[in-house]
CSV table of C-alpha atoms and ligand atoms in Angstrom, one decimal:
chain,number,residue,atom,x,y,z
A,1,UNK,CA,0.0,0.0,0.0
A,2,UNK,CA,1.0,3.6,-0.3
A,3,UNK,CA,0.6,6.2,2.5
A,4,UNK,CA,1.5,9.8,2.9
A,5,UNK,CA,2.9,11.5,6.1
A,6,UNK,CA,2.8,15.1,7.2
A,7,UNK,CA,3.8,17.1,10.2
A,8,UNK,CA,1.7,20.2,11.0
A,9,UNK,CA,1.6,23.1,13.5
A,10,UNK,CA,4.4,24.0,15.9
A,11,UNK,CA,7.3,21.5,15.7
A,12,UNK,CA,8.4,19.5,18.8
A,13,UNK,CA,11.0,17.0,19.6
A,14,UNK,CA,10.0,13.4,18.6
A,15,UNK,CA,8.4,14.2,15.2
A,16,UNK,CA,11.3,12.6,13.4
A,17,UNK,CA,11.0,9.5,15.6
A,18,UNK,CA,7.4,9.1,14.5
A,19,UNK,CA,8.4,9.5,10.8
A,20,UNK,CA,11.2,6.9,11.2
A,21,UNK,CA,8.9,4.4,12.9
A,22,UNK,CA,6.2,4.8,10.2
A,23,UNK,CA,8.7,4.2,7.5
A,24,UNK,CA,10.6,1.4,9.2
A,25,UNK,CA,7.5,-0.6,10.1
A,26,UNK,CA,5.7,0.3,6.9
A,27,UNK,CA,8.4,-0.6,4.5
A,28,UNK,CA,10.2,-3.4,6.3
A,29,UNK,CA,7.2,-5.2,7.8
A,30,UNK,CA,4.2,-4.3,5.7
A,31,UNK,CA,6.0,-3.8,2.4
A,32,UNK,CA,4.4,-0.3,2.0
A,33,UNK,CA,5.6,2.7,0.2
A,34,UNK,CA,5.6,6.0,2.2
A,35,UNK,CA,5.8,9.5,0.9
A,36,UNK,CA,6.4,12.6,3.0
A,37,UNK,CA,4.4,15.8,2.4
A,38,UNK,CA,6.2,19.2,2.9
A,39,UNK,CA,5.2,21.8,5.4
A,40,UNK,CA,2.1,20.5,7.1
A,41,UNK,CA,-1.2,20.8,5.1
A,42,UNK,CA,0.6,22.9,2.4
A,43,UNK,CA,2.1,19.7,1.1
A,44,UNK,CA,-1.1,17.8,0.3
A,45,UNK,CA,-2.8,21.0,-0.8
A,46,UNK,CA,-0.1,21.5,-3.4
A,47,UNK,CA,0.6,17.9,-4.0
A,48,UNK,CA,4.2,18.4,-2.9
A,49,UNK,CA,5.6,15.0,-1.8
A,50,UNK,CA,8.8,13.1,-1.7
A,51,UNK,CA,9.5,9.4,-1.3
A,52,UNK,CA,10.4,8.4,2.3
A,53,UNK,CA,12.8,5.5,2.2
A,54,UNK,CA,14.5,3.7,5.1
A,55,UNK,CA,17.7,5.3,3.8
A,56,UNK,CA,16.1,8.8,3.9
A,57,UNK,CA,15.1,8.3,7.6
A,58,UNK,CA,18.4,6.9,8.9
A,59,UNK,CA,19.9,8.8,11.8
A,60,UNK,CA,16.9,11.0,12.5
A,61,UNK,CA,15.7,9.4,15.7
A,62,UNK,CA,17.6,11.8,18.0
A,63,UNK,CA,17.1,14.9,15.8
A,64,UNK,CA,14.7,17.6,16.9
A,65,UNK,CA,12.4,19.4,14.5
A,66,UNK,CA,11.0,17.6,11.5
A,67,UNK,CA,12.7,16.6,8.3
A,68,UNK,CA,9.4,17.2,6.5
A,69,UNK,CA,9.1,20.9,7.5
A,70,UNK,CA,5.9,22.2,9.1
A,71,UNK,CA,3.5,25.2,8.8
A,72,UNK,CA,0.3,26.5,10.4
A,73,UNK,CA,-1.6,26.2,7.0
A,74,UNK,CA,-5.3,25.6,7.5
A,75,UNK,CA,-6.7,23.6,4.6
A,76,UNK,CA,-10.2,24.9,5.5
A,77,UNK,CA,-9.0,28.5,4.9
A,78,UNK,CA,-8.0,27.7,1.3
A,79,UNK,CA,-10.3,27.6,-1.8
A,80,UNK,CA,-11.4,24.0,-2.3
A,81,UNK,CA,-8.8,22.9,0.3
A,82,UNK,CA,-10.4,19.6,1.2
A,83,UNK,CA,-11.3,18.8,-2.4
A,84,UNK,CA,-7.7,19.6,-3.5
A,85,UNK,CA,-6.3,17.3,-0.8
A,86,UNK,CA,-8.6,14.4,-1.8
A,87,UNK,CA,-7.7,14.8,-5.5
A,88,UNK,CA,-3.9,15.0,-4.8
A,89,UNK,CA,-4.1,11.8,-2.7
A,90,UNK,CA,-5.7,10.0,-5.7
A,91,UNK,CA,-3.2,11.6,-8.1
A,92,UNK,CA,-0.3,10.3,-6.0
A,93,UNK,CA,-1.8,6.8,-5.8
A,94,UNK,CA,-2.1,7.0,-2.0
A,95,UNK,CA,-4.3,4.8,0.1
A,96,UNK,CA,-4.3,7.3,3.0
A,97,UNK,CA,-2.6,9.9,5.0
A,98,UNK,CA,-1.0,10.0,8.5
A,99,UNK,CA,-1.2,13.6,9.9
A,100,UNK,CA,1.2,14.2,12.9
A,101,UNK,CA,0.1,17.3,14.8
A,102,UNK,CA,-1.6,19.0,17.6
A,103,UNK,CA,-5.1,20.5,18.2
A,104,UNK,CA,-5.2,22.3,14.8
A,105,UNK,CA,-3.7,19.7,12.6
A,106,UNK,CA,-5.8,16.9,14.2
A,107,UNK,CA,-8.9,19.1,14.1
A,108,UNK,CA,-8.4,19.5,10.3
A,109,UNK,CA,-7.7,15.8,9.9
A,110,UNK,CA,-10.9,15.0,11.8
A,111,UNK,CA,-13.0,17.3,9.5
A,112,UNK,CA,-11.3,16.0,6.3
A,113,UNK,CA,-12.3,12.5,7.4
A,114,UNK,CA,-15.8,13.1,8.8
A,115,UNK,CA,-17.0,15.8,6.4
A,116,UNK,CA,-15.1,14.9,3.2
A,117,UNK,CA,-14.4,11.1,3.5
A,118,UNK,CA,-10.6,11.5,3.2
A,119,UNK,CA,-8.6,8.5,4.5
A,120,UNK,CA,-6.6,10.2,7.2
A,121,UNK,CA,-5.6,9.3,10.7
A,122,UNK,CA,-3.7,11.4,13.3
A,123,UNK,CA,-0.8,11.1,15.7
A,124,UNK,CA,-0.8,13.4,18.8
A,125,UNK,CA,2.2,15.7,19.2
A,126,UNK,CA,2.7,18.9,21.1
A,127,UNK,CA,4.8,20.2,23.9
A,128,UNK,CA,1.6,21.7,25.4
A,129,UNK,CA,0.3,18.2,26.3
A,130,UNK,CA,-3.3,19.4,25.8
A,131,UNK,CA,-4.8,16.8,23.4
A,132,UNK,CA,-7.8,15.1,24.7
A,133,UNK,CA,-8.2,11.3,24.8
A,134,UNK,CA,-4.5,10.7,25.4
A,135,UNK,CA,-2.7,10.8,28.7
A,136,UNK,CA,0.4,12.3,27.2
A,137,UNK,CA,1.6,13.8,23.9
A,138,UNK,CA,5.2,13.3,22.8
A,139,UNK,CA,7.3,16.5,23.0
A,140,UNK,CA,6.0,17.4,26.4
A,141,UNK,CA,8.6,15.5,28.4
A,142,UNK,CA,11.4,17.2,26.5
A,143,UNK,CA,10.0,20.7,26.9
A,144,UNK,CA,9.5,19.9,30.6
A,145,UNK,CA,13.1,18.8,30.9
A,146,UNK,CA,14.4,22.0,29.2
A,147,UNK,CA,12.2,24.3,31.4
A,148,UNK,CA,13.2,22.5,34.6
A,149,UNK,CA,16.9,22.7,33.8
A,150,UNK,CA,16.4,26.5,33.1
A,151,UNK,CA,14.7,27.0,36.4
A,152,UNK,CA,17.5,25.2,38.2
A,153,UNK,CA,20.0,27.5,36.6
A,154,UNK,CA,17.9,30.6,37.4
A,155,UNK,CA,17.6,29.5,41.0
A,156,UNK,CA,21.3,29.8,41.7
A,157,UNK,CA,21.6,33.3,40.2
A,158,UNK,CA,18.3,34.4,41.9
A,159,UNK,CA,19.7,33.4,45.2
A,160,UNK,CA,23.1,35.1,44.7
A,161,UNK,CA,21.5,38.4,43.8
A,162,UNK,CA,18.5,38.2,46.2
A,163,UNK,CA,16.2,38.7,43.2
A,164,UNK,CA,12.8,37.6,42.0
A,165,UNK,CA,13.1,35.6,38.8
A,166,UNK,CA,10.0,35.3,36.6
A,167,UNK,CA,10.2,32.4,34.1
A,168,UNK,CA,7.7,32.4,31.3
A,169,UNK,CA,7.1,29.0,29.8
A,170,UNK,CA,5.0,27.9,26.8
A,171,UNK,CA,1.8,25.8,26.8
A,172,UNK,CA,-0.7,28.0,25.1
A,173,UNK,CA,-4.0,27.6,27.1
A,174,UNK,CA,-2.8,24.6,29.1
A,175,UNK,CA,-0.6,24.9,32.2
A,176,UNK,CA,1.1,21.5,32.1
A,177,UNK,CA,4.6,22.8,31.4
A,178,UNK,CA,4.3,25.5,34.0
A,179,UNK,CA,2.8,23.2,36.7
A,180,UNK,CA,5.3,20.3,36.2
A,181,UNK,CA,8.4,22.4,35.6
A,182,UNK,CA,7.4,24.6,38.5
A,183,UNK,CA,7.1,21.7,40.8
A,184,UNK,CA,10.2,19.9,39.5
A,185,UNK,CA,12.2,23.2,39.8
A,186,UNK,CA,10.9,24.1,43.2
A,187,UNK,CA,9.2,27.3,42.1
A,188,UNK,CA,7.6,29.6,44.8
A,189,UNK,CA,4.7,30.8,42.5
A,190,UNK,CA,3.2,28.9,39.6
A,191,UNK,CA,0.7,30.7,37.4
A,192,UNK,CA,-1.4,28.6,34.9
A,193,UNK,CA,-4.0,29.8,32.4
A,194,UNK,CA,-6.7,27.6,34.0
A,195,UNK,CA,-6.6,29.7,37.2
A,196,UNK,CA,-6.7,33.5,36.8
A,197,UNK,CA,-4.3,35.1,39.3
A,198,UNK,CA,-4.5,38.1,41.5
A,199,UNK,CA,-1.2,40.1,41.3
A,200,UNK,CA,-1.8,41.3,44.9
A,201,UNK,CA,-1.8,37.6,46.1
A,202,UNK,CA,1.4,36.8,44.1
A,203,UNK,CA,3.2,39.8,45.7
A,204,UNK,CA,1.9,38.7,49.2
A,205,UNK,CA,3.5,35.2,48.7
A,206,UNK,CA,6.8,36.7,47.7
A,207,UNK,CA,6.7,39.2,50.6
A,208,UNK,CA,5.9,36.4,53.0
A,209,UNK,CA,9.0,34.5,51.8
A,210,UNK,CA,11.1,37.6,52.5
A,211,UNK,CA,9.6,38.0,55.9
A,212,UNK,CA,10.8,34.4,56.6
A,213,UNK,CA,14.3,35.2,55.5
A,214,UNK,CA,14.2,33.8,52.0
A,215,UNK,CA,15.4,36.8,49.9
A,216,UNK,CA,14.8,35.4,46.5
A,217,UNK,CA,11.8,33.8,44.7
A,218,UNK,CA,11.1,31.9,41.5
A,219,UNK,CA,7.8,32.7,39.7
A,220,UNK,CA,6.9,30.3,36.9
A,221,UNK,CA,4.2,31.7,34.6
A,222,UNK,CA,2.6,30.0,31.6
A,223,UNK,CA,2.4,32.3,28.6
A,224,UNK,CA,-1.4,31.9,28.6
A,225,UNK,CA,-1.8,32.8,32.3
A,226,UNK,CA,-4.4,35.6,32.8
A,227,UNK,CA,-4.9,38.1,35.6
A,228,UNK,CA,-8.3,38.2,37.3
A,229,UNK,CA,-10.5,40.7,35.6
A,230,UNK,CA,-9.7,44.3,36.4
A,231,UNK,CA,-6.5,43.5,38.3
A,232,UNK,CA,-3.8,44.0,35.6
A,233,UNK,CA,-3.9,45.1,31.9
A,234,UNK,CA,-2.5,42.9,29.1
A,235,UNK,CA,-1.9,43.7,25.5
A,236,UNK,CA,-3.7,41.8,22.7
A,237,UNK,CA,-1.7,39.6,20.3
A,238,UNK,CA,-2.1,38.7,16.6
A,239,UNK,CA,-4.0,35.6,15.5
A,240,UNK,CA,-2.9,32.8,13.1
A,241,UNK,CA,-4.9,30.9,10.4
A,242,UNK,CA,-6.6,28.8,13.1
A,243,UNK,CA,-7.6,31.8,15.0
A,244,UNK,CA,-5.1,31.3,17.8
A,245,UNK,CA,-3.7,34.4,19.4
A,246,UNK,CA,0.1,34.7,19.6
A,247,UNK,CA,0.9,34.6,23.3
A,248,UNK,CA,3.9,35.9,25.2
A,249,UNK,CA,4.8,39.0,27.2
A,250,UNK,CA,3.1,38.1,30.5
A,251,UNK,CA,6.6,37.5,32.0
A,252,UNK,CA,7.7,41.1,31.3
A,253,UNK,CA,4.5,42.5,32.6
A,254,UNK,CA,4.9,40.6,35.9
A,255,UNK,CA,8.6,41.7,36.2
A,256,UNK,CA,7.5,45.4,36.2
A,257,UNK,CA,4.4,44.8,38.4
A,258,UNK,CA,6.2,42.7,41.0
A,259,UNK,CA,9.1,45.1,41.3
A,260,UNK,CA,6.9,48.1,41.6
A,261,UNK,CA,4.6,46.6,44.1
A,262,UNK,CA,7.1,44.9,46.4
A,263,UNK,CA,10.3,46.9,45.8
A,264,UNK,CA,12.2,43.7,45.2
A,265,UNK,CA,14.6,43.6,42.2
A,266,UNK,CA,12.9,41.4,39.6
A,267,UNK,CA,14.0,39.9,36.3
A,268,UNK,CA,12.0,38.1,33.6
A,269,UNK,CA,13.2,35.3,31.4
A,270,UNK,CA,11.2,34.0,28.4
A,271,UNK,CA,12.2,30.4,27.5
A,272,UNK,CA,10.2,30.5,24.3
A,273,UNK,CA,11.1,28.2,21.4
A,274,UNK,CA,14.2,26.8,23.3
A,275,UNK,CA,11.6,24.5,24.8
A,276,UNK,CA,10.6,23.1,21.4
A,277,UNK,CA,14.1,22.6,20.0
A,278,UNK,CA,16.8,20.1,20.3
A,279,UNK,CA,17.0,16.4,20.8
A,280,UNK,CA,14.0,14.5,22.4
A,281,UNK,CA,14.3,12.8,25.7
A,282,UNK,CA,14.4,9.0,25.8
A,283,UNK,CA,10.8,9.0,27.0
A,284,UNK,CA,9.7,11.1,24.0
A,285,UNK,CA,11.7,9.0,21.6
A,286,UNK,CA,10.0,5.8,22.9
A,287,UNK,CA,6.5,7.3,23.0
A,288,UNK,CA,6.9,8.8,19.5
A,289,UNK,CA,8.1,5.4,18.2
A,290,UNK,CA,5.2,3.6,19.8
A,291,UNK,CA,2.7,6.1,18.2
A,292,UNK,CA,4.4,5.7,14.8
A,293,UNK,CA,4.2,2.0,14.8
A,294,UNK,CA,0.6,2.0,16.0
A,295,UNK,CA,-0.3,4.6,13.3
A,296,UNK,CA,1.2,2.6,10.3
A,297,UNK,CA,-0.5,-0.6,11.6
A,298,UNK,CA,-3.8,1.3,11.9
A,299,UNK,CA,-3.4,2.7,8.4
A,300,UNK,CA,-2.7,-0.7,7.1
A,301,UNK,CA,-6.0,-1.9,8.6
A,302,UNK,CA,-7.9,1.1,7.2
A,303,UNK,CA,-8.7,2.5,10.6
A,304,UNK,CA,-9.2,6.0,9.2
A,305,UNK,CA,-10.5,8.8,11.5
A,306,UNK,CA,-8.6,7.3,14.4
A,307,UNK,CA,-5.5,8.2,16.5
A,308,UNK,CA,-3.1,6.2,18.7
A,309,UNK,CA,-3.3,7.4,22.3
A,310,UNK,CA,-1.5,6.6,25.5
A,311,UNK,CA,-3.9,5.3,28.0
A,312,UNK,CA,-2.2,4.4,31.3
A,313,UNK,CA,0.8,2.4,29.9
A,314,UNK,CA,-1.0,1.0,26.8
A,315,UNK,CA,-1.3,2.4,23.3
A,316,UNK,CA,-4.9,2.4,22.1
A,317,UNK,CA,-6.7,3.7,19.1
A,318,UNK,CA,-9.2,6.4,19.8
A,319,UNK,CA,-11.6,8.5,17.6
A,320,UNK,CA,-10.0,11.7,16.3
A,321,UNK,CA,-13.3,13.4,17.1
A,322,UNK,CA,-13.0,12.5,20.7
A,323,UNK,CA,-9.4,13.7,20.8
A,324,UNK,CA,-10.1,17.2,19.5
A,325,UNK,CA,-13.5,17.7,21.2
A,326,UNK,CA,-12.0,19.5,24.2
A,327,UNK,CA,-8.5,20.6,25.2
A,328,UNK,CA,-7.0,18.7,28.1
A,329,UNK,CA,-6.2,21.4,30.6
A,330,UNK,CA,-5.1,21.4,34.2
A,331,UNK,CA,-8.0,20.8,36.6
A,332,UNK,CA,-8.0,22.3,40.1
A,333,UNK,CA,-7.5,18.7,41.4
A,334,UNK,CA,-4.5,18.2,39.2
A,335,UNK,CA,-3.0,21.5,40.4
A,336,UNK,CA,-3.7,20.8,44.1
A,337,UNK,CA,-0.6,18.8,45.0
A,338,UNK,CA,1.6,21.8,44.1
A,339,UNK,CA,0.0,24.1,46.6
A,340,UNK,CA,1.9,22.9,49.6
A,341,UNK,CA,5.2,24.0,48.0
A,342,UNK,CA,4.2,27.6,47.0
A,343,UNK,CA,5.3,30.7,48.8
B,401,F6P,O1,1.6,24.7,20.5
B,401,F6P,C1,3.0,24.7,20.7
B,401,F6P,C2,3.4,26.1,20.9
B,401,F6P,O2,4.8,26.1,21.2
B,401,F6P,C3,2.7,26.8,22.1
B,401,F6P,O3,3.2,26.5,23.3
B,401,F6P,C4,3.0,28.3,21.7
B,401,F6P,O4,2.0,29.1,22.2
B,401,F6P,C5,2.9,28.2,20.2
B,401,F6P,O5,3.2,26.9,19.8
B,401,F6P,C6,3.9,29.2,19.6
B,401,F6P,O6,3.7,29.1,18.2
B,401,F6P,P1,4.7,29.7,17.1
B,401,F6P,O7,5.9,28.8,17.0
B,401,F6P,O8,4.0,29.7,15.9
B,401,F6P,O9,5.1,31.1,17.6
């Protein structure tokens, strides 16, 4: 059989491990032919594909990014997008398509399958860890490791200078990176998008630390964290083709606000795309490989409209519709264990 593969949305460590697994299992075990589409949905829209042989995927397991390139192209924002994709799959003699992506890419895959009958299945990636129906997405563990290492480094300099360090991490509307890196790095304040914060309370926590003789603090803030209504103004960002606002900047706002309100010297660090780059952790390599193997097996069985998911320790196939129905965000119960360590 012949299948296409694409990687869409923001890149993350482990994408190449999925591509490699799809090709290795597909070619070696099933005797399939695999082609790679360039730059997310732009590839199938424009019919831009290249053969993916075992030779072409050698050595890519530890490499970050994606050898296929990626983009935030939305096929539903292009004239006849779904029809063009369906026609290009036929033209290229493909039996179906494996779309590796996050909320947006998988949302498009789900609609292409359910509304247009395109043979497509998904693989859940994202450092944000916010895809429904799977306990974990690959890429998250690596981003968490990078953020934790950064917090460890900031700890030592914060302590030497008696400063407040604000560390802004990614995660879009989910606080997983902030919560887990904050706990792993021993942060004193953790701000997540799911729980609007009061800047007055943040400052009180920091002041309480000082009154107890701890003259430095680490504040981990998710880029999507929001102040309680009327407590602090934030600037609006631009939106992309999927309607997502470009986040970032809350760290700098907090730096100014905390310094003004407490009088303590404060510095902000934005970790940004550093969290998405570089080599995947062993955990992400293994999870990505398991997803890739499950995806090509599912494609071979014609399980279109599905997605491999991690449930507990097992890989299971779930409906794409279920996976994209709702973002998996941090509930108050999931945050609660961190509270004992704050302030
Ligand atoms: O979804 C992954 C992610 O890194 C988010 O955490 C972040 O908000 C967004 O992508 C950044 O997107 P871009 O790379 O397009 O700036």
